[in-house]
Each structure stands twice: as C-alpha cells, then as structure tokens.
Coordinates of C-alpha atoms in Angstrom, one line a residue:
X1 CA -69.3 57.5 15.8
X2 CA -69.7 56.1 12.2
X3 CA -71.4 52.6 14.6
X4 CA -73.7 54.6 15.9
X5 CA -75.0 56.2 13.2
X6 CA -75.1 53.3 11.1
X7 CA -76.7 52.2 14.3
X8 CA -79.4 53.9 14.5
X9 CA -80.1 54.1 10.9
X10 CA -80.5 50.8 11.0
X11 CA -83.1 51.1 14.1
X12 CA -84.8 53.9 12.0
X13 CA -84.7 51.7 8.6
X14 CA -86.7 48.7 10.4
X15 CA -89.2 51.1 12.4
X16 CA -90.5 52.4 9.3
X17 CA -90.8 48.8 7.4
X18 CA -92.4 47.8 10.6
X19 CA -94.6 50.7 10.1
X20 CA -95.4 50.3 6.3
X21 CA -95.9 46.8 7.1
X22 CA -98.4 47.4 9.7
X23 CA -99.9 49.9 7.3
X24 CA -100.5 47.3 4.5
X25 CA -101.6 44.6 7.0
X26 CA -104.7 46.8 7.8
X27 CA -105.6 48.0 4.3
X28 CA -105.7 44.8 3.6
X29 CA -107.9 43.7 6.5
X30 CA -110.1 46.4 5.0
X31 CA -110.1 45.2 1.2
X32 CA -110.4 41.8 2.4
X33 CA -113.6 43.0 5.0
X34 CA -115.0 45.7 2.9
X35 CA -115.7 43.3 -0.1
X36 CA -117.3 40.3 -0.4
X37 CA -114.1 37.7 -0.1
X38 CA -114.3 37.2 3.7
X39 CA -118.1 36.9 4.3
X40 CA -117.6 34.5 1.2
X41 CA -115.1 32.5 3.4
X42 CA -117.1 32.6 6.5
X43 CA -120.3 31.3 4.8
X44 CA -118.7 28.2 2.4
X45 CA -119.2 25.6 5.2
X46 CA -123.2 26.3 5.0
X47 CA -123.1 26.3 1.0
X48 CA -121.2 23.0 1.2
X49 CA -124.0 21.5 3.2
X50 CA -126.2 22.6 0.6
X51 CA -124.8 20.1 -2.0
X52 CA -126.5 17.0 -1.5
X53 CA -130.1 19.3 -2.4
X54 CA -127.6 20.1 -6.1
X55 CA -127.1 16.3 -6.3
X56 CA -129.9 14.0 -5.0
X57 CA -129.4 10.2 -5.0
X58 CA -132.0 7.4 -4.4
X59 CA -131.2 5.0 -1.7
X60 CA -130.7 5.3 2.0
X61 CA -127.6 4.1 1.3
X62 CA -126.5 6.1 -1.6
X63 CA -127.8 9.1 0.2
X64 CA -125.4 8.3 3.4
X65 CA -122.9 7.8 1.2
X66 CA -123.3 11.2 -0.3
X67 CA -123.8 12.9 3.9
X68 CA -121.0 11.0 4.2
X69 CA -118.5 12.4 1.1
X70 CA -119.9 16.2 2.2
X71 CA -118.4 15.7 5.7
X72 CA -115.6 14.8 4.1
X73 CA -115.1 17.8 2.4
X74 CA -115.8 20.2 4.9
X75 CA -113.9 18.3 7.5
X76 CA -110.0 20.1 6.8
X77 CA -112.0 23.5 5.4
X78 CA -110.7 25.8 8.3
X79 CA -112.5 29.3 7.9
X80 CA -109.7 30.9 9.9
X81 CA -106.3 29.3 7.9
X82 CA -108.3 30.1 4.7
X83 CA -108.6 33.7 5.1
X84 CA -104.9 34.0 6.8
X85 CA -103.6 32.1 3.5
X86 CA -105.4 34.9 1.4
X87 CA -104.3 38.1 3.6
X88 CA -100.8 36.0 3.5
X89 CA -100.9 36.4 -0.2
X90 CA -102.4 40.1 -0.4
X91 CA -99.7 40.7 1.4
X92 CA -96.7 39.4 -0.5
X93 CA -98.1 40.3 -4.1
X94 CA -100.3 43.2 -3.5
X95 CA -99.3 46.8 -4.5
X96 CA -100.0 49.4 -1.9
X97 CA -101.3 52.1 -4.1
X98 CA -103.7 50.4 -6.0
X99 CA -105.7 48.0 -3.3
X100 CA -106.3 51.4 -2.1
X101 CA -107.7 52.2 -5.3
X102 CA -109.7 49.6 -4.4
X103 CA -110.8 50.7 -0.9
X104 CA -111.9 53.7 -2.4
X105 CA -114.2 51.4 -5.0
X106 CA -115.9 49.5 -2.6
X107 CA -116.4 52.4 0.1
X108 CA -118.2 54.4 -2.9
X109 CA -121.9 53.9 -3.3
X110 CA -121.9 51.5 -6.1
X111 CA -119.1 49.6 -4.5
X112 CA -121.4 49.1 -0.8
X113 CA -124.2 48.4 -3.8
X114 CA -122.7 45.5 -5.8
X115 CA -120.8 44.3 -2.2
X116 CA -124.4 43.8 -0.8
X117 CA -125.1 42.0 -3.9
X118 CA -122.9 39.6 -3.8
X119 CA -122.9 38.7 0.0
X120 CA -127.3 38.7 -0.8
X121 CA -125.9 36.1 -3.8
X122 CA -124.3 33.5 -0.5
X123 CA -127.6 32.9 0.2
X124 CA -129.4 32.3 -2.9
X125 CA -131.0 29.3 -3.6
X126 CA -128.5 26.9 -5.5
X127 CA -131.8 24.7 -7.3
X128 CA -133.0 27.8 -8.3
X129 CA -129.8 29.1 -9.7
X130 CA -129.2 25.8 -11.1
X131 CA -132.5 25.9 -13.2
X132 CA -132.2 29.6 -14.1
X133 CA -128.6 28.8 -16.1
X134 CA -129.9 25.7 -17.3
X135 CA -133.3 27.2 -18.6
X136 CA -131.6 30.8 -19.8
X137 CA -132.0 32.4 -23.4
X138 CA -130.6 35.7 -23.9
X139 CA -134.2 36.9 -24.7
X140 CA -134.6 37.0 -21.4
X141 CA -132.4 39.9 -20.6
X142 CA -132.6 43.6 -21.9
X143 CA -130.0 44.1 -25.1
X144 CA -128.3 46.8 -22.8
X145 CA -127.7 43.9 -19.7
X146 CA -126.7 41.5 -21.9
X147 CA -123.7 43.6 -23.3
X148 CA -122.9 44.6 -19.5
X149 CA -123.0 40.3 -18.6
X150 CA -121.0 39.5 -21.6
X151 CA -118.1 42.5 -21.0
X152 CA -118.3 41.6 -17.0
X153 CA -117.2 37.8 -17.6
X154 CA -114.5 39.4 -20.2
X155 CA -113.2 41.5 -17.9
X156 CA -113.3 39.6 -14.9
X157 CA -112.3 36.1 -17.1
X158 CA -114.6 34.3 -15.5
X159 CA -114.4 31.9 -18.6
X160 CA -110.2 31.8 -17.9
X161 CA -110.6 31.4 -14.3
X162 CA -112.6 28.1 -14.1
X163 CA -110.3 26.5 -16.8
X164 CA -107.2 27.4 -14.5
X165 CA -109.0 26.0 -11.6
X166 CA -109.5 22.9 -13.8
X167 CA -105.7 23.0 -15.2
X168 CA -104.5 23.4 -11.0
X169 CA -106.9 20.5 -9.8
X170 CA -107.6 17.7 -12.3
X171 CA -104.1 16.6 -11.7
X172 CA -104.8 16.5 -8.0
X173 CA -108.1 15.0 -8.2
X174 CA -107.0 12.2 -10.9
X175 CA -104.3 11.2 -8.2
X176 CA -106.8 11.1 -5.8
X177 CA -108.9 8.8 -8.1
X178 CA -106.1 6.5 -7.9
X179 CA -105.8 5.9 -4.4
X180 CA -109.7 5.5 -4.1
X181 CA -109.9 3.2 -7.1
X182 CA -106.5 1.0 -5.2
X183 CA -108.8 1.6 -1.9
X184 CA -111.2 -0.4 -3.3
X185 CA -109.6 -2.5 -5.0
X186 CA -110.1 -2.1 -8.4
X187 CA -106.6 -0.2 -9.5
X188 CA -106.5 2.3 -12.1
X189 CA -103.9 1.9 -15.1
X190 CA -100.9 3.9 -15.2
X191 CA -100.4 6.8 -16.8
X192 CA -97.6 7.3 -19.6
X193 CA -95.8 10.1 -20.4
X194 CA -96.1 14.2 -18.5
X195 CA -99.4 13.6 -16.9
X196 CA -99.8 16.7 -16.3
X197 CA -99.4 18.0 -19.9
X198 CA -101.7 15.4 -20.9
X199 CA -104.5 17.4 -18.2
X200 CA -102.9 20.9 -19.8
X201 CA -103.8 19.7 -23.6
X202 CA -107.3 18.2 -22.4
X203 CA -108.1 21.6 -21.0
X204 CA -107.0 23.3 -23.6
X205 CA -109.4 21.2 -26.3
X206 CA -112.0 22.0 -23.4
X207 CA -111.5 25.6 -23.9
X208 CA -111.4 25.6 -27.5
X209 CA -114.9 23.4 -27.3
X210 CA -116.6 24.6 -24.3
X211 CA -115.6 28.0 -24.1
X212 CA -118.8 29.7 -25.7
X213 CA -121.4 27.7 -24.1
X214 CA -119.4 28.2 -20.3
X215 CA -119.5 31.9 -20.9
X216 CA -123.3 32.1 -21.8
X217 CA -123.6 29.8 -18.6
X218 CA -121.3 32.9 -16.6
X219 CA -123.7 35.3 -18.2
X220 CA -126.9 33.7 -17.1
X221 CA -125.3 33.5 -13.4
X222 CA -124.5 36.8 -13.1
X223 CA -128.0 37.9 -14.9
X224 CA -129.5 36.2 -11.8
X225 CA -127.4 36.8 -9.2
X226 CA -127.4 40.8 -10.1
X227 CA -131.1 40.5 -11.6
X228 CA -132.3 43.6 -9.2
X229 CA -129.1 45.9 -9.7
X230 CA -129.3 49.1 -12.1
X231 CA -127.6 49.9 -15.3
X232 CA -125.7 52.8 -13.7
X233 CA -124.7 50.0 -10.9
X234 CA -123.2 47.5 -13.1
X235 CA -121.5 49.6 -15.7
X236 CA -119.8 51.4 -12.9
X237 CA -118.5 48.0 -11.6
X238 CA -117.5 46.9 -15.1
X239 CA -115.4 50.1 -15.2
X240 CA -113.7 49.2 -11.9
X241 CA -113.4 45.7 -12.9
X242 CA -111.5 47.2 -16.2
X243 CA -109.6 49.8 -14.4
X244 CA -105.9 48.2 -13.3
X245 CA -106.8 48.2 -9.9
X246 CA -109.5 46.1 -10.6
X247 CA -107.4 44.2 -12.8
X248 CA -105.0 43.6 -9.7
X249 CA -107.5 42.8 -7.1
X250 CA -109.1 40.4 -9.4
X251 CA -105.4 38.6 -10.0
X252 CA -104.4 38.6 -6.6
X253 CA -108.4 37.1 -5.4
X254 CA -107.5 34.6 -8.3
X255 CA -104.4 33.3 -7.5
X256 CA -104.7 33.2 -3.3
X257 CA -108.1 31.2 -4.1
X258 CA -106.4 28.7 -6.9
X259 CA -103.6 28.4 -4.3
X260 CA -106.1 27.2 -1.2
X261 CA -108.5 25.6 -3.4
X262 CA -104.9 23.1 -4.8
X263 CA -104.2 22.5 -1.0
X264 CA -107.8 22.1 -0.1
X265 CA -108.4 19.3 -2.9
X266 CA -105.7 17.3 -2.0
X267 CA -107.4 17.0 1.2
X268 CA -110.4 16.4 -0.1
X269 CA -109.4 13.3 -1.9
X270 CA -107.4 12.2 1.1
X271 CA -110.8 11.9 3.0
X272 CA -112.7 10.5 0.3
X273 CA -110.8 7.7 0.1
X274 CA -110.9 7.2 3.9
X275 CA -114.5 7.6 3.2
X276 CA -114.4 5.1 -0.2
X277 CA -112.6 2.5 2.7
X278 CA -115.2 2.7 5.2
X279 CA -118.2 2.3 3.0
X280 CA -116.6 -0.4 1.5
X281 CA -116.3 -2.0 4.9
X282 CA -119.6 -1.9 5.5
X283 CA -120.8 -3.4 2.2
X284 CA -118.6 -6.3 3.2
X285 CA -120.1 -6.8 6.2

C-alpha cells in the first residue's frame, strides 16, 4: 500500500515538472519571439555580409581576401543552434515570474513600439550609422533625449557589456592570432605569466580610459537608431529596462549572447587561419 502511494506520487510529482517545464519552454518561445532577440538571430548572416561595405580595401586581392575572411565567419554561424543555445539558457537561469513581467512589457503598446524599433534598426544602414557616431555632438539632440540616451546605456550597461565581451574574447582571439601568425610562418612570442589576467588588467585600463568616450559613442547609436520614437516611448522603456524584470532579461540576453559569441569566436579564428593558409598558398604560387 505505502509502494503505491509513494508510487503514484511519484508519477504525479514528474507530471507536474513535466508540465511547469512545458509551461516555461513556451513563455520563453514567446519572450524570445515577442522581442527583438530572435529576428536579431535570424538576420546576423545578412549584417555579416554587410561588412566588407564597413571596411573597404584596395586591391582585387586584398578585397578577396576580405570576401574571403567574411565567409569565414559566417561559415559555423548556425541560425538554428544559436537560438536553441539562448532558449537553452533562458531556460536554466530564468525566473518564471518575472520573464512574464516581461511578456507583459513587450505585449504593451510601447513594448510592440520599441520592438518594431529595433527589428527596423537590423536593417539600417551600417555607413550611415558609422558616420552618424563618428560625426555626433550632443547639440544635436534635445536636452530631454539626451538624459533619456545617457540613463538608457546606464541602465542597460551597454558601456559594461562590450568590455565583458572584450574580457570573454581577447583571450580567444589572441590564441587565434597565434596559430595564424605559426600558419604563416612568422610565430608570435610567448606569453609569460596568467595570460588571461594580463587581457583582464588591459581591459580594465581600457575602461578606466575609454569609458566616457564609448558611452557618448552608445549614446549617439541609440539617438539614431530610436531617432523617430517619442519621449513617452523611451522613458517607458527606460522604466522597464530599470524595473528587475528588465534587469533579469537584460542578464540573461547578456550572458546566453557572451556564451555563443565565446564558442562562435573560437571558430572564427579556426577558419581564419584555414583562410590565412590558403591565401598564403596562393601568394606562393
């Protein structure tokens, strides 16, 4: 008697993780649809082809070479593994309650609003952008939108973000240097001591340094990129971005994008160097 209703306690225990589980699995296929993350995903492979435009070289050959290092890239970005590795991670570290918080955000008028935004913002043009940030005085702006920019890349730590992303893949990328430098034969010294404390310090005089000027670059992005939203529009999103479900979805976007972008650079560097060895082959012959 006591084995069968430990039986079916059991059976009822695991039918209702299976059900909270299936429950979570589709609110977060909702945050992950409703927002701008997975159109974001979906449209990467046509704003890596737009890199070459960003970085023009002289040459026929030079310019291959470039065609060449962009296929590269985008050869082991798989659209599909991308997105499962983020839902994998929503998953795992996200809390229930508050990415519904977040549903309710981005179903909400000024949510559909900044959404639209930001999936408009895929197809910008990068030269323009490019000579918009480069070109930007705060004079530009109202008083009233620069204070929303300036609390936006606070809240969202924008500024934070890119340094992490630079503290995660220096190390990988320097590695990478290596074996392209060995590749074609002209080997890089060794390095002494905790390399990757030596990357960690560099960042963090970068910080110190760079900080300002990167956040006034952040600022003149997003003045661009939401140039046509309202006030009302962007303070309500600064007060979602502030809120702590904001706070969480920001994290959890932050960390499942460090963690595929650190697998994805590796890659990267992998191909290049099969890339370095081929050019280098024809040069030779």
């Amino acid at each position: 008697m006591h084995i069968a209703k430990l039986t079916l306690s059991l059976l009822l225990l695991f039918t209702c993780l299976a059900k909270a589980q299936g429950e979570k699995s589709d609110l977060v296929d909702a945050v992950l649809h409703q927002s701008s993350i997975e159109i974001s995903i979906l449209s990467m492979p046509s704003q890596l082809a737009q890199l070459p435009a960003l970085m023009p070289l002289k040459g026929q050959h030079q310019q291959q070479l470039m065609e060449d290092l962009v296929d590269a890239i985008m050869t082991d970005f798989n659209e599909v593994e991308v997105l499962s590795s983020i839902k994998a991670h929503f998953m795992v570290k996200g809390d229930s309650q508050k990415l519904r918080q977040t549903l309710l955000w981005l179903q909400s008028g000024y949510g559909k609003e900044i959404t639209q935004i930001e999936i408009l913002a895929q197809q910008q043009d990068p030269v323009l952008l490019q000579q918009y940030v480069m070109n930007f005085s705060e004079q530009q702006i109202s008083a009233e939108n620069l204070a929303i920019f300036k609390k936006m890349v606070r809240v969202s730590q924008l500024n934070e973000t890119m340094f992490k992303m630079m503290e995660s893949f220096l190390p990988a990328m320097m590695k990478g240097m290596a074996d392209i430098a060995e590749v074609s034969g002209h080997a890089l010294p060794k390095n002494s001591g905790d390399f990757e404390q030596q990357i960690a310090n560099q960042v963090n005089m970068m910080r110190n340094q760079f900080g300002p000027m990167l956040e006034m670059q952040m600022v003149a992005t997003l003045s661009y990129l939401f140039r046509d939203a309202s006030a009302p529009t962007l303070l309500a999103y600064n007060d979602f971005l502030s809120s702590a479900a904001g706070q969480h979805y920001l994290q959890l976007s932050m960390e499942s994008m460090l963690q595929f972008g650190l697998d994805w650079v590796e890659s990267i560097m992998a191909n290049l160097a099969q890339v370095m060895d081929s050019q280098a082959l024809v040069v030779r012959h």
